[in-house]
Coordinates of C-alpha atoms and ligand atoms in Angstrom, one line a residue:
M1 CA 103.7 96.9 61.6
S2 CA 107.0 97.8 60.1
T3 CA 109.4 99.9 62.2
A4 CA 111.5 101.2 58.9
I5 CA 111.0 104.7 58.0
N6 CA 108.5 105.3 55.1
H7 CA 109.8 108.2 53.5
E8 CA 106.3 109.1 51.9
P9 CA 103.5 108.2 53.8
D10 CA 100.3 109.7 53.2
V11 CA 99.8 111.0 56.8
V12 CA 102.2 111.8 59.7
L13 CA 100.8 112.0 63.1
I14 CA 102.9 113.6 65.5
G15 CA 102.7 112.4 69.2
A16 CA 101.3 109.2 70.5
G17 CA 98.6 110.7 73.0
I18 CA 94.9 110.3 72.8
M19 CA 94.5 112.9 70.2
S20 CA 96.6 111.3 67.6
A21 CA 95.1 107.9 68.4
T22 CA 91.6 109.0 67.9
L23 CA 92.5 110.7 64.7
G24 CA 94.4 107.5 63.5
M25 CA 91.4 105.4 64.2
F26 CA 89.1 107.6 62.2
L27 CA 91.6 107.7 59.3
E28 CA 92.1 104.2 59.3
E29 CA 88.3 103.4 59.4
L30 CA 87.5 106.1 56.5
M31 CA 90.4 105.1 54.4
P32 CA 91.6 101.6 55.0
E33 CA 94.4 102.1 52.1
V34 CA 96.0 105.1 53.8
K35 CA 99.8 105.0 54.8
I36 CA 100.1 106.5 58.1
D37 CA 103.4 107.1 60.0
I38 CA 103.2 108.0 63.8
Y39 CA 106.1 109.6 65.7
E40 CA 106.6 109.7 69.3
R41 CA 109.6 111.0 71.2
L42 CA 109.1 109.0 74.1
D43 CA 109.5 105.1 74.5
V44 CA 105.7 104.5 75.0
A45 CA 102.2 105.7 74.0
A46 CA 100.4 107.9 76.3
A47 CA 103.1 108.8 78.6
E48 CA 102.5 112.6 78.9
S49 CA 99.0 114.3 79.5
S50 CA 97.1 111.2 78.5
D51 CA 98.6 108.8 81.1
A52 CA 96.1 108.0 84.0
W53 CA 98.4 109.6 86.8
N54 CA 99.1 112.7 84.7
N55 CA 95.3 113.8 84.2
A56 CA 92.2 113.6 86.6
G57 CA 90.5 110.7 84.6
T58 CA 87.0 112.4 84.7
G59 CA 84.8 111.8 81.9
H60 CA 84.0 115.7 81.4
S61 CA 80.2 115.7 81.0
A62 CA 79.5 118.9 82.6
F63 CA 77.6 116.7 85.4
C64 CA 79.8 118.2 88.2
E65 CA 82.1 120.8 86.6
L66 CA 80.9 124.0 88.1
N67 CA 83.1 126.2 85.8
Y68 CA 81.2 124.9 82.9
T69 CA 78.2 126.8 84.0
P70 CA 79.4 130.4 84.8
E71 CA 76.8 132.9 86.6
L72 CA 76.2 135.8 84.3
P73 CA 75.8 139.2 85.7
D74 CA 72.3 139.3 85.8
G75 CA 72.4 136.1 88.1
S76 CA 71.3 133.7 85.4
I77 CA 73.3 130.7 84.7
D78 CA 75.0 130.2 81.2
T79 CA 74.5 126.6 80.3
T80 CA 75.9 126.8 76.7
K81 CA 79.4 125.4 77.6
A82 CA 77.9 122.6 79.7
V83 CA 75.4 121.3 77.0
K84 CA 78.2 121.3 74.4
I85 CA 80.6 119.4 76.5
A86 CA 77.9 116.9 77.6
Q87 CA 77.1 116.1 74.0
S88 CA 80.7 115.8 73.1
F89 CA 81.3 113.2 75.7
E90 CA 78.2 111.1 74.4
E91 CA 79.9 111.4 71.0
S92 CA 83.1 110.0 72.7
K93 CA 81.2 107.1 74.2
Q94 CA 79.3 106.0 71.1
F95 CA 82.9 106.1 69.2
W96 CA 84.5 103.9 72.0
A97 CA 81.3 101.6 71.9
Y98 CA 81.9 101.2 68.1
L99 CA 85.7 100.3 68.7
V100 CA 84.8 97.8 71.3
E101 CA 81.9 96.1 69.3
R102 CA 84.2 95.5 66.4
N103 CA 87.0 94.3 68.7
L104 CA 89.2 97.1 67.5
I105 CA 89.9 97.7 71.1
T106 CA 89.4 95.4 74.2
N107 CA 88.0 95.2 77.6
P108 CA 86.2 98.4 78.3
K109 CA 86.4 97.8 82.0
D110 CA 90.1 98.8 81.7
F111 CA 89.5 102.2 80.6
I112 CA 86.1 103.3 81.6
R113 CA 83.8 102.9 84.9
S114 CA 80.8 104.4 86.1
I115 CA 81.2 106.5 89.2
P116 CA 79.0 109.3 90.5
H117 CA 79.8 112.8 89.8
I118 CA 78.9 115.0 92.5
S119 CA 79.2 118.9 92.9
F120 CA 79.6 120.0 96.6
V121 CA 79.7 123.5 97.8
W122 CA 79.4 125.3 101.3
G123 CA 78.2 129.1 102.1
I124 CA 75.0 130.6 101.4
D125 CA 75.8 132.1 98.0
N126 CA 77.2 129.0 96.7
V127 CA 74.3 127.1 97.8
E128 CA 72.0 129.3 95.9
F129 CA 74.5 129.2 92.8
L130 CA 74.2 125.4 92.8
K131 CA 70.5 125.3 93.0
K132 CA 70.2 127.5 90.2
R133 CA 72.7 125.7 88.2
Y134 CA 70.7 122.4 88.7
E135 CA 67.5 124.1 87.9
A136 CA 69.0 125.7 84.8
L137 CA 70.3 122.2 83.7
Q138 CA 66.9 120.5 84.2
Q139 CA 65.6 121.9 81.2
Y140 CA 68.0 119.6 79.1
P141 CA 67.3 115.8 78.8
I142 CA 71.0 115.1 78.7
F143 CA 71.0 116.2 82.4
K144 CA 67.9 114.3 83.6
G145 CA 68.5 112.1 86.6
M146 CA 70.7 114.9 88.3
E147 CA 69.8 115.0 92.1
F148 CA 69.8 118.0 94.3
S149 CA 70.1 118.1 98.0
K150 CA 70.7 120.3 101.0
D151 CA 70.2 117.5 103.4
K152 CA 73.1 116.9 105.5
E153 CA 72.1 113.1 106.1
E154 CA 71.5 112.5 102.4
I155 CA 74.7 114.1 101.2
A156 CA 76.5 112.0 103.9
A157 CA 75.1 109.0 102.4
W158 CA 76.3 110.1 98.9
T159 CA 79.7 110.9 100.2
P160 CA 80.6 110.1 103.6
L161 CA 84.3 111.1 103.5
I162 CA 83.3 114.6 102.6
M163 CA 80.8 115.0 105.6
D164 CA 82.9 113.1 108.6
G165 CA 84.0 115.6 111.0
R166 CA 82.1 118.5 109.0
E167 CA 80.9 121.6 111.1
K168 CA 77.3 121.0 111.8
D169 CA 75.8 124.4 111.0
Q170 CA 77.7 125.0 107.7
P171 CA 75.2 125.6 104.8
I172 CA 75.9 122.8 102.4
A173 CA 74.5 121.7 98.9
A174 CA 75.2 119.0 96.6
T175 CA 74.2 117.5 93.2
R176 CA 74.7 114.0 92.2
M177 CA 74.5 112.3 88.7
K178 CA 74.9 108.7 89.1
I179 CA 76.1 107.9 85.4
G180 CA 79.3 109.8 85.7
T181 CA 82.5 108.2 84.6
D182 CA 86.2 107.7 85.4
V183 CA 88.1 107.3 82.4
N184 CA 91.6 105.9 82.1
F185 CA 92.8 107.9 78.9
G186 CA 96.3 106.3 79.1
E187 CA 95.0 102.6 78.7
L188 CA 92.4 103.6 76.1
T189 CA 95.2 105.5 74.1
R190 CA 97.5 102.4 74.3
D191 CA 94.6 100.0 73.4
M192 CA 94.0 102.1 70.1
F193 CA 97.7 102.3 69.4
N194 CA 98.0 98.5 69.8
Y195 CA 95.4 98.1 67.2
L196 CA 96.7 100.8 64.7
G197 CA 100.4 99.5 65.0
A198 CA 99.2 96.0 63.9
Q199 CA 97.6 97.5 60.8
E200 CA 99.3 97.1 57.3
G201 CA 100.4 100.4 56.2
I202 CA 100.7 102.0 59.7
N203 CA 104.0 102.4 61.4
L204 CA 104.5 103.4 64.9
H205 CA 108.0 105.0 65.7
F206 CA 108.8 105.5 69.5
A207 CA 111.9 107.4 70.7
H208 CA 111.7 109.6 67.5
E209 CA 111.5 113.3 67.6
I210 CA 110.1 115.6 64.9
K211 CA 112.8 118.4 65.1
S212 CA 111.2 120.5 62.3
L213 CA 108.4 120.7 59.5
R214 CA 108.0 123.1 56.7
R215 CA 106.6 123.1 53.3
S216 CA 108.6 121.1 50.8
R217 CA 110.4 123.3 48.3
S218 CA 109.5 121.0 45.3
G219 CA 106.2 122.6 45.0
N220 CA 104.2 119.2 45.3
G221 CA 102.4 120.7 48.3
K222 CA 104.0 118.0 50.6
W223 CA 105.3 118.6 54.3
K224 CA 109.1 118.0 54.7
F225 CA 110.0 116.7 58.3
K226 CA 113.3 116.4 60.0
I227 CA 113.3 113.4 62.5
K228 CA 115.7 112.4 64.9
N229 CA 116.1 108.9 66.2
L230 CA 116.6 109.4 69.9
A231 CA 118.2 106.0 70.5
T232 CA 120.8 106.0 67.6
G233 CA 120.9 109.7 66.8
E234 CA 120.3 108.8 63.4
K235 CA 118.6 111.8 61.2
S236 CA 116.2 111.3 58.5
N237 CA 113.8 113.4 56.1
I238 CA 110.3 112.4 55.2
Y239 CA 107.5 114.0 53.3
S240 CA 103.7 113.7 53.6
K241 CA 100.6 115.1 52.2
F242 CA 98.8 115.6 55.4
V243 CA 100.2 116.1 59.0
F244 CA 98.3 116.4 62.4
I245 CA 100.6 118.0 65.2
G246 CA 99.1 116.2 68.1
A247 CA 102.2 116.7 70.3
G248 CA 100.4 118.1 73.4
G249 CA 102.7 120.7 75.0
G250 CA 105.0 120.4 72.2
S251 CA 102.4 121.4 69.5
L252 CA 103.0 125.1 69.8
K253 CA 106.8 124.9 68.7
L254 CA 106.0 122.8 65.9
L255 CA 103.1 125.1 64.8
E256 CA 105.7 128.0 64.9
K257 CA 108.4 126.0 62.7
S258 CA 105.8 125.0 60.0
G259 CA 105.4 128.8 59.3
I260 CA 101.7 128.7 58.4
P261 CA 100.1 132.3 58.6
E262 CA 97.3 130.7 60.5
G263 CA 99.6 130.1 63.3
I264 CA 101.1 133.7 63.7
G265 CA 100.5 135.3 67.0
Y266 CA 99.9 132.2 69.1
G267 CA 101.7 131.8 72.2
G268 CA 101.5 129.3 75.3
F269 CA 101.5 129.6 79.0
P270 CA 102.4 126.4 80.8
V271 CA 100.6 125.6 84.1
S272 CA 101.7 122.4 85.9
G273 CA 99.8 120.6 88.5
Q274 CA 100.3 118.2 91.5
W275 CA 98.0 115.9 93.4
L276 CA 97.7 114.6 96.9
K277 CA 97.5 110.9 96.7
C278 CA 95.9 108.9 99.3
V279 CA 97.9 106.0 100.6
N280 CA 95.6 104.8 103.5
R281 CA 93.6 102.0 101.9
E282 CA 90.7 102.4 104.7
V283 CA 90.3 106.1 103.6
I284 CA 90.4 105.1 99.9
E285 CA 87.7 102.6 100.3
K286 CA 85.3 105.0 102.1
H287 CA 85.1 107.2 99.0
N288 CA 83.4 106.3 95.8
A289 CA 82.5 109.5 93.7
K290 CA 84.3 112.4 91.9
V291 CA 83.4 115.3 94.1
Y292 CA 84.0 118.7 92.5
G293 CA 84.1 122.0 94.2
K294 CA 84.2 125.7 93.2
A295 CA 87.3 127.4 92.2
S296 CA 88.6 130.0 94.5
V297 CA 88.7 133.7 93.3
G298 CA 91.6 134.3 90.8
A299 CA 92.1 130.6 90.3
P300 CA 92.2 129.3 86.5
P301 CA 89.1 127.1 85.6
M302 CA 91.2 123.8 85.6
S303 CA 92.3 124.2 89.1
V304 CA 88.8 123.6 90.6
P305 CA 89.6 121.2 93.5
H306 CA 88.0 117.7 93.3
V307 CA 88.4 114.5 95.4
D308 CA 88.5 111.7 92.9
T309 CA 88.2 108.0 93.2
R310 CA 90.2 106.5 90.3
M311 CA 90.7 103.0 88.9
I312 CA 94.2 102.9 87.7
N313 CA 95.6 99.6 86.7
G314 CA 92.9 97.7 88.3
K315 CA 93.3 99.2 91.6
K316 CA 91.2 101.8 93.4
E317 CA 93.0 105.0 94.1
L318 CA 92.1 108.3 95.8
L319 CA 93.2 111.9 94.5
F320 CA 92.9 115.2 95.7
G321 CA 93.9 118.5 93.8
P322 CA 95.0 119.7 91.5
Y323 CA 97.2 122.2 93.0
A324 CA 98.6 124.7 90.5
G325 CA 102.2 125.2 89.8
F326 CA 104.5 126.7 87.6
S327 CA 107.3 125.6 85.3
T328 CA 108.5 126.9 82.1
K329 CA 108.4 123.3 80.6
F330 CA 105.8 122.6 77.9
L331 CA 105.9 118.8 78.5
K332 CA 106.6 117.0 81.7
N333 CA 109.3 115.4 79.9
G334 CA 110.2 118.6 78.4
S335 CA 112.9 121.2 78.8
Y336 CA 113.2 124.4 80.9
L337 CA 113.9 126.3 77.8
D338 CA 110.5 125.4 76.2
L339 CA 108.8 128.8 77.3
P340 CA 111.5 131.2 76.5
S341 CA 112.2 129.6 73.3
S342 CA 108.6 129.7 72.1
I343 CA 108.7 133.7 72.3
G344 CA 109.5 135.6 69.5
L345 CA 108.5 138.7 67.4
S346 CA 105.3 137.4 66.0
N347 CA 103.8 136.5 69.7
I348 CA 105.7 138.6 72.2
K349 CA 103.0 141.4 72.1
P350 CA 99.9 139.0 72.6
M351 CA 101.9 137.3 75.3
I352 CA 102.8 140.5 77.2
S353 CA 99.1 141.8 76.8
A354 CA 97.8 138.4 78.1
G355 CA 100.2 138.5 81.2
L356 CA 99.2 142.0 82.2
Q357 CA 95.5 141.3 82.1
N358 CA 95.9 137.9 84.1
M359 CA 97.7 139.4 87.2
S360 CA 95.2 137.7 89.4
L361 CA 96.3 134.3 87.9
T362 CA 99.9 135.2 88.4
K363 CA 99.3 136.0 92.1
Y364 CA 97.2 132.6 92.4
L365 CA 100.2 130.8 90.7
I366 CA 102.7 132.3 93.2
D367 CA 100.3 131.5 96.2
Q368 CA 100.0 128.0 95.0
V369 CA 103.8 127.3 94.2
T370 CA 104.8 128.7 97.5
Q371 CA 102.4 126.7 99.6
S372 CA 103.6 124.6 102.6
P373 CA 102.6 120.9 103.1
E374 CA 100.5 122.2 106.0
E375 CA 98.6 124.8 103.7
R376 CA 98.1 121.9 101.3
L377 CA 96.6 119.8 104.0
E378 CA 94.3 122.8 105.0
A379 CA 93.0 123.0 101.3
L380 CA 92.3 119.3 101.4
K381 CA 90.5 119.6 104.9
E382 CA 88.0 122.0 103.4
Y383 CA 86.8 118.8 101.3
V384 CA 88.0 116.1 103.5
P385 CA 87.7 117.5 107.3
D386 CA 89.2 114.3 108.7
A387 CA 92.3 114.3 106.5
K388 CA 95.6 113.4 108.2
M389 CA 98.9 114.6 106.9
E390 CA 100.3 111.0 106.8
D391 CA 97.6 109.5 104.8
W392 CA 98.6 111.8 101.7
E393 CA 101.5 112.0 99.5
L394 CA 102.3 114.8 96.8
E395 CA 102.5 113.6 93.2
T396 CA 103.2 115.6 90.0
A397 CA 100.3 115.8 87.5
G398 CA 100.7 116.5 83.9
Q399 CA 101.5 119.8 82.4
R400 CA 99.1 122.0 80.4
V401 CA 100.0 124.6 78.2
Q402 CA 97.1 127.3 77.9
V403 CA 96.7 129.1 74.6
I404 CA 97.6 132.9 74.2
K405 CA 96.4 134.5 71.0
K406 CA 96.3 137.8 69.5
D407 CA 93.2 139.9 70.0
P408 CA 92.2 142.9 67.9
V409 CA 91.1 144.9 71.0
K410 CA 93.1 143.7 73.8
G411 CA 96.3 142.7 72.2
G412 CA 96.5 139.2 73.5
V413 CA 94.1 136.8 75.4
L414 CA 94.7 133.8 77.5
E415 CA 92.4 130.8 76.8
F416 CA 91.5 127.9 78.7
G417 CA 90.1 125.7 76.0
T418 CA 91.3 123.7 73.3
E419 CA 92.0 125.0 69.7
V420 CA 92.3 123.4 66.4
I421 CA 94.1 125.5 63.9
N422 CA 94.6 124.4 60.3
S423 CA 96.2 125.6 57.3
A424 CA 94.1 127.2 54.5
D425 CA 94.6 124.3 52.2
G426 CA 93.8 121.6 54.9
S427 CA 97.0 119.8 54.6
L428 CA 98.2 120.6 58.3
A429 CA 96.3 120.7 61.7
V430 CA 97.4 121.3 65.2
L431 CA 95.9 121.0 68.5
L432 CA 96.6 123.6 71.3
G433 CA 95.3 123.7 74.7
A434 CA 94.2 121.0 77.2
S435 CA 90.5 121.7 78.2
P436 CA 88.1 119.8 78.6
G437 CA 90.7 117.7 76.7
A438 CA 90.7 114.0 76.4
S439 CA 87.0 113.5 77.0
T440 CA 86.2 115.6 73.9
A441 CA 88.9 114.1 71.5
V442 CA 86.2 112.6 69.4
S443 CA 84.2 115.8 68.6
I444 CA 87.6 117.6 68.2
M445 CA 88.6 115.2 65.6
L446 CA 85.1 115.1 63.8
D447 CA 85.7 119.0 63.5
L448 CA 89.4 118.5 62.3
L449 CA 88.1 116.0 59.6
N450 CA 85.4 118.5 58.4
R451 CA 88.1 121.2 57.9
C452 CA 90.9 119.2 56.5
F453 CA 89.0 116.7 54.5
P454 CA 86.2 119.0 53.1
E455 CA 85.5 117.1 50.0
Q456 CA 85.8 113.5 51.3
I457 CA 83.5 114.3 54.3
K458 CA 80.6 115.3 51.8
T459 CA 80.6 111.9 50.3
S460 CA 78.1 109.2 51.4
E461 CA 80.7 106.9 51.7
W462 CA 82.3 108.9 54.7
Q463 CA 78.8 110.3 55.8
N464 CA 77.6 106.7 56.3
K465 CA 80.7 105.5 57.9
L466 CA 80.8 108.4 60.4
K467 CA 77.3 107.8 61.3
E468 CA 78.2 104.3 61.9
M469 CA 80.9 105.1 64.2
V470 CA 79.2 108.1 66.0
P471 CA 75.4 107.5 65.5
S472 CA 74.4 110.9 66.5
Y473 CA 77.0 112.3 64.0
G474 CA 75.4 115.6 62.5
Q475 CA 72.6 115.6 64.9
S476 CA 71.6 117.5 68.1
L477 CA 71.4 115.2 71.1
N478 CA 70.1 118.1 73.0
K479 CA 67.2 118.6 70.5
D480 CA 66.4 114.9 70.0
E481 CA 65.6 113.2 73.2
K482 CA 64.8 109.9 71.7
L483 CA 68.1 109.9 69.7
L484 CA 69.9 110.8 73.2
Q485 CA 68.2 107.8 74.9
E486 CA 68.8 105.2 72.0
T487 CA 72.4 106.2 71.6
R488 CA 73.3 106.5 75.3
L489 CA 71.4 103.2 76.4
H490 CA 73.5 101.5 73.4
A491 CA 76.8 103.0 74.3
D492 CA 76.6 102.5 78.2
K493 CA 75.4 98.7 77.6
V494 CA 78.4 98.0 75.4
L495 CA 80.8 100.0 77.5
G496 CA 79.2 98.2 80.6
L497 CA 78.3 101.4 82.3
E498 CA 75.5 102.5 84.7
S499 CA 72.4 103.6 82.8
L500 CA 69.5 105.8 83.9
V501 CA 67.1 103.5 82.2
P502 CA 67.3 99.7 83.2
I503 CA 69.0 98.0 79.8
R504 CA 66.6 95.3 78.7
Ligands
LIG601 C1 96.5 117.9 85.5 C2 95.5 117.7 84.3 C3 94.4 116.9 84.4 C4 93.5 116.6 83.4 N1 92.4 116.2 83.6 C5 91.5 115.7 82.6 C6 90.3 115.1 82.9 O1 89.9 114.8 84.1 N2 89.3 114.7 81.8 C7 89.9 115.0 80.6 O2 89.3 114.7 79.6 N3 91.1 115.6 80.2 C8 91.8 116.0 81.3 N4 93.0 116.6 81.1 C9 93.5 117.0 79.6 C10 94.0 115.9 78.8 O3 95.2 115.0 79.6 C11 94.5 116.1 77.5 O4 93.6 117.0 76.8 C12 95.0 115.1 76.6 O5 95.7 114.0 77.2 C13 95.9 115.6 75.5 O6 96.1 114.5 74.6 P1 97.2 114.9 73.5 O7 97.3 113.6 72.6 O8 96.9 116.2 72.9 O9 98.6 115.0 74.2 P2 99.4 114.0 75.0 O10 98.9 113.0 75.7 O11 100.5 115.1 76.1 O12 100.6 113.6 74.0 C14 101.5 114.1 73.1 C15 102.4 113.3 72.8 O13 103.4 114.1 71.8 C16 104.7 113.7 72.1 N5 105.7 114.7 71.4 C17 105.7 116.0 71.7 N6 106.6 116.6 71.0 C18 106.8 115.6 70.1 C19 107.8 115.7 69.1 N7 108.5 116.9 68.6 N8 108.1 114.6 68.3 C20 107.2 113.4 68.6 N9 106.5 113.2 69.8 C21 106.3 114.5 70.5 C22 104.8 113.6 73.6 O14 105.9 112.9 74.2 C23 103.5 113.1 74.0 O15 103.5 111.7 74.0 C24 94.0 116.8 82.1 C25 95.2 117.4 81.8 C26 96.1 117.6 82.8 C27 97.5 118.1 82.7

């Protein structure tokens, strides 16, 4: 790896989070000769949302996340999103297994582990909802192995911490999926950058911020970037044919600067998060699951409370949250001017419309921000009835920027998912939003390759390589049970995960 600035790389990746890492690995495998320069404003990779302490580390597979299966007005359960996310996570596992098998990244135990995913609810209506959800998911092979229970003793055996001290006559129900996962996305990201940084033609520049980008005036179709070395203050200009803006919360501002018409009308709404981190080893050891509940009314989908066993830097941890918060920063290490400076003539209307339509979210955020420690403890006690204040400490999580976009009818809408936007010629792509996020990085990047490299992706060379990297690529795991079993068994074996079927 060279740290010298290459003034004309083929590809520029902005940001050293899991998204740029994933795209970098794909491009390096598909085009070994490609010259890639990666620019990161911080001193290390994965120090924003991708860091283990900044996200919940859930391998999102829709096994336990109740917000992925909304109840429709007729009382039925919409499973569309759950099935899509479950398939995306299988693709991620296949890709990570490919990287491990070829020694491109090392010990999978450092970044992924099996942990039961449990949904837990109380109250008659919620019990009914969970039962319907469980039954609706049973029609798909991808959710086979899920267990449902209303039996207090059985649920106590699954998750004693949640049941100790609980009211005896409370109606409760839970589902359990043993093959859930806890993922240290920070470790995985750094592993990928360690590999990329060691490759000929790939340069990783830390403490370098992309200040602006625009089409080069020379008419050669390239992008021109202004870069600042944050250590020395030195400024440089570089040019490239393709750019991916994987700057997390910093992406919106760079999209605005790029001036592409496809980016007009987008805005961002930052939602920060906090966890309660358990500091009592005895309590930490008692829990061994990710237990997801139901979001309270008015709460944004990503603030569904969960009690999470985590494995971070080889140590078992226990987190509860997230509690939502509000800050005008778009990055944890960002500036309070991020939100105001992102608003301009092109997005003010969608921003105001989205704000007016989401007053319940505003009220929810105000309630959350003004919570006292005692109120936070009360929220925790709904899940861990015996929780004691002295066993838990408040920690700040990562910053999410939810997408606001223009809408022909409503003027503007607030979205909770992720969205890839690309220029018409495919020379620029950007990722906005953060949910379900890192777990689906692989399918997001496959979609991006399809949009930005439409000719190359049709070739048998790329098709074969993509199938090698993601064996179910281009096929539906949902429709092909045999393919699901084969690919899942293989990936789980390579990654050292629990499997539903014993591995021979
Ligand atoms: C509280 C919380 C909980 C979450 N829980 C989960 C979960 O359980 N499971 C899951 O799958 N996902 C989860 N996510 C989402 C997941 O963390 C993100 O989707 C993912 O980490 C985003 O990766 P990224 O590479 O896009 O961004 P990041 O990891 O934020 O990386 C972007 C990088 O770009 C850099 N950058 C920004 N601007 C510039 C610039 N101008 N020049 C150079 N560098 C720049 C930043 O410093 C940063 O390092 C969670 C997120 C949050 C905040």
